[in-house]
């Protein structure tokens, strides 16, 4: 008798926990590309790579890695975009001079907004 009552309660409890965690991960996934604009980097694009990475179970993000030649060093800049049905991929061209707005995290520059610099 106790088992007939206790097992469904335990199953419902784990269902509730899983659902709560899923909502939290979905919120983090939607905010994956949001970066505070604390600093600016200007440089010429010398290399571009794109990679699709798993974020959480069936949620993916597109990570675009750009190597910039600034006035005194090579900077690796990362742009993360959650892959939704209406996600648009930014296109960068090698040789363009760009201004990136974002923040530093360790040795990488994370950015969301970018502008092509006219010479």
Coordinates of C-alpha atoms in Angstrom, one line a residue:
X1 CA 0.0 0.0 0.0
X2 CA 2.8 2.4 0.9
X3 CA 4.6 1.6 -2.3
X4 CA 1.6 2.3 -4.4
X5 CA 1.5 5.9 -3.0
X6 CA 5.2 6.6 -2.6
X7 CA 6.5 5.6 -6.0
X8 CA 4.2 8.0 -8.0
X9 CA 5.1 10.8 -5.6
X10 CA 8.8 10.1 -6.1
X11 CA 8.3 10.1 -9.9
X12 CA 6.3 13.3 -9.9
X13 CA 9.0 14.9 -7.7
X14 CA 11.8 14.0 -10.2
X15 CA 9.6 15.1 -13.1
X16 CA 9.1 18.5 -11.4
X17 CA 12.9 18.8 -10.7
X18 CA 13.8 18.0 -14.3
X19 CA 11.2 20.4 -15.7
X20 CA 12.5 23.2 -13.4
X21 CA 16.1 22.5 -14.5
X22 CA 15.1 22.5 -18.2
X23 CA 13.4 25.9 -17.9
X24 CA 16.6 27.3 -16.2
X25 CA 18.8 25.9 -19.0
X26 CA 16.5 27.3 -21.7
X27 CA 16.8 30.8 -20.1
X28 CA 20.6 30.5 -20.0
X29 CA 20.6 29.3 -23.7
X30 CA 18.6 32.3 -24.9
X31 CA 21.0 34.6 -23.1
X32 CA 24.1 32.8 -24.3
X33 CA 24.9 35.5 -26.9
X34 CA 24.2 38.5 -24.6
X35 CA 27.5 40.2 -23.6
X36 CA 27.9 43.4 -21.7
X37 CA 29.6 46.0 -23.9
X38 CA 32.4 47.1 -21.6
X39 CA 35.2 47.6 -24.1
X40 CA 36.1 48.1 -27.7
X41 CA 38.5 46.3 -30.0
X42 CA 39.5 47.4 -33.4
X43 CA 41.5 45.2 -35.9
X44 CA 41.8 43.5 -39.2
X45 CA 40.3 40.1 -39.6
X46 CA 42.9 37.5 -40.5
X47 CA 41.1 34.2 -39.8
X48 CA 37.5 33.1 -39.2
X49 CA 36.2 29.7 -37.9
X50 CA 32.7 28.6 -37.0
X51 CA 31.7 25.7 -34.8
X52 CA 28.4 24.3 -33.7
X53 CA 28.5 23.3 -30.0
X54 CA 26.1 21.5 -27.8
X55 CA 24.8 23.7 -25.0
X56 CA 22.3 21.5 -23.2
X57 CA 20.8 18.2 -24.5
X58 CA 19.1 19.3 -27.8
X59 CA 20.1 23.0 -27.5
X60 CA 23.0 24.2 -29.7
X61 CA 25.0 27.4 -30.1
X62 CA 27.0 28.7 -33.0
X63 CA 30.4 30.0 -31.9
X64 CA 32.2 32.2 -34.5
X65 CA 35.9 32.7 -33.7
X66 CA 37.6 35.6 -35.3
X67 CA 41.4 36.3 -35.2
X68 CA 42.1 40.1 -35.4
X69 CA 45.4 41.8 -36.0
X70 CA 45.3 44.9 -33.9
X71 CA 48.0 47.5 -33.8
X72 CA 50.2 45.5 -31.5
X73 CA 48.9 41.9 -31.1
X74 CA 46.6 39.1 -32.4
X75 CA 43.3 39.0 -30.6
X76 CA 40.9 36.0 -30.6
X77 CA 37.3 37.3 -30.5
X78 CA 34.2 35.0 -30.0
X79 CA 30.6 35.5 -31.0
X80 CA 28.1 33.1 -29.6
X81 CA 24.6 32.8 -31.1
X82 CA 21.9 30.4 -29.8
X83 CA 20.7 28.3 -32.7
X84 CA 17.0 28.9 -32.9
X85 CA 14.7 28.4 -35.9
X86 CA 15.0 32.1 -36.8
X87 CA 18.7 32.6 -35.9
X88 CA 20.7 34.6 -38.3
X89 CA 24.4 34.0 -38.8
X90 CA 26.7 37.0 -39.1
X91 CA 29.0 36.9 -42.1
X92 CA 32.6 38.2 -41.7
X93 CA 35.1 38.7 -44.5
X94 CA 38.9 38.1 -44.1
X95 CA 40.7 41.4 -44.6
X96 CA 37.9 43.7 -43.3
X97 CA 38.7 46.1 -40.5
X98 CA 36.1 45.8 -37.7
X99 CA 35.2 47.4 -34.4
X100 CA 33.9 44.9 -31.9
X101 CA 32.0 45.8 -28.7
X102 CA 32.0 43.4 -25.8
X103 CA 34.1 42.3 -22.9
X104 CA 37.3 40.4 -22.0
X105 CA 37.1 36.9 -20.5
X106 CA 40.5 35.5 -19.8
X107 CA 42.4 35.8 -23.0
X108 CA 39.4 35.9 -25.3
X109 CA 37.2 38.9 -26.3
X110 CA 33.5 38.1 -26.2
X111 CA 31.3 40.3 -28.4
X112 CA 27.8 40.8 -29.7
X113 CA 27.9 44.1 -31.6
X114 CA 30.3 44.8 -34.4
X115 CA 30.7 47.5 -37.1
X116 CA 32.8 47.5 -40.2
X117 CA 35.4 50.3 -40.1
X118 CA 35.8 52.4 -43.2
X119 CA 39.3 53.5 -44.0

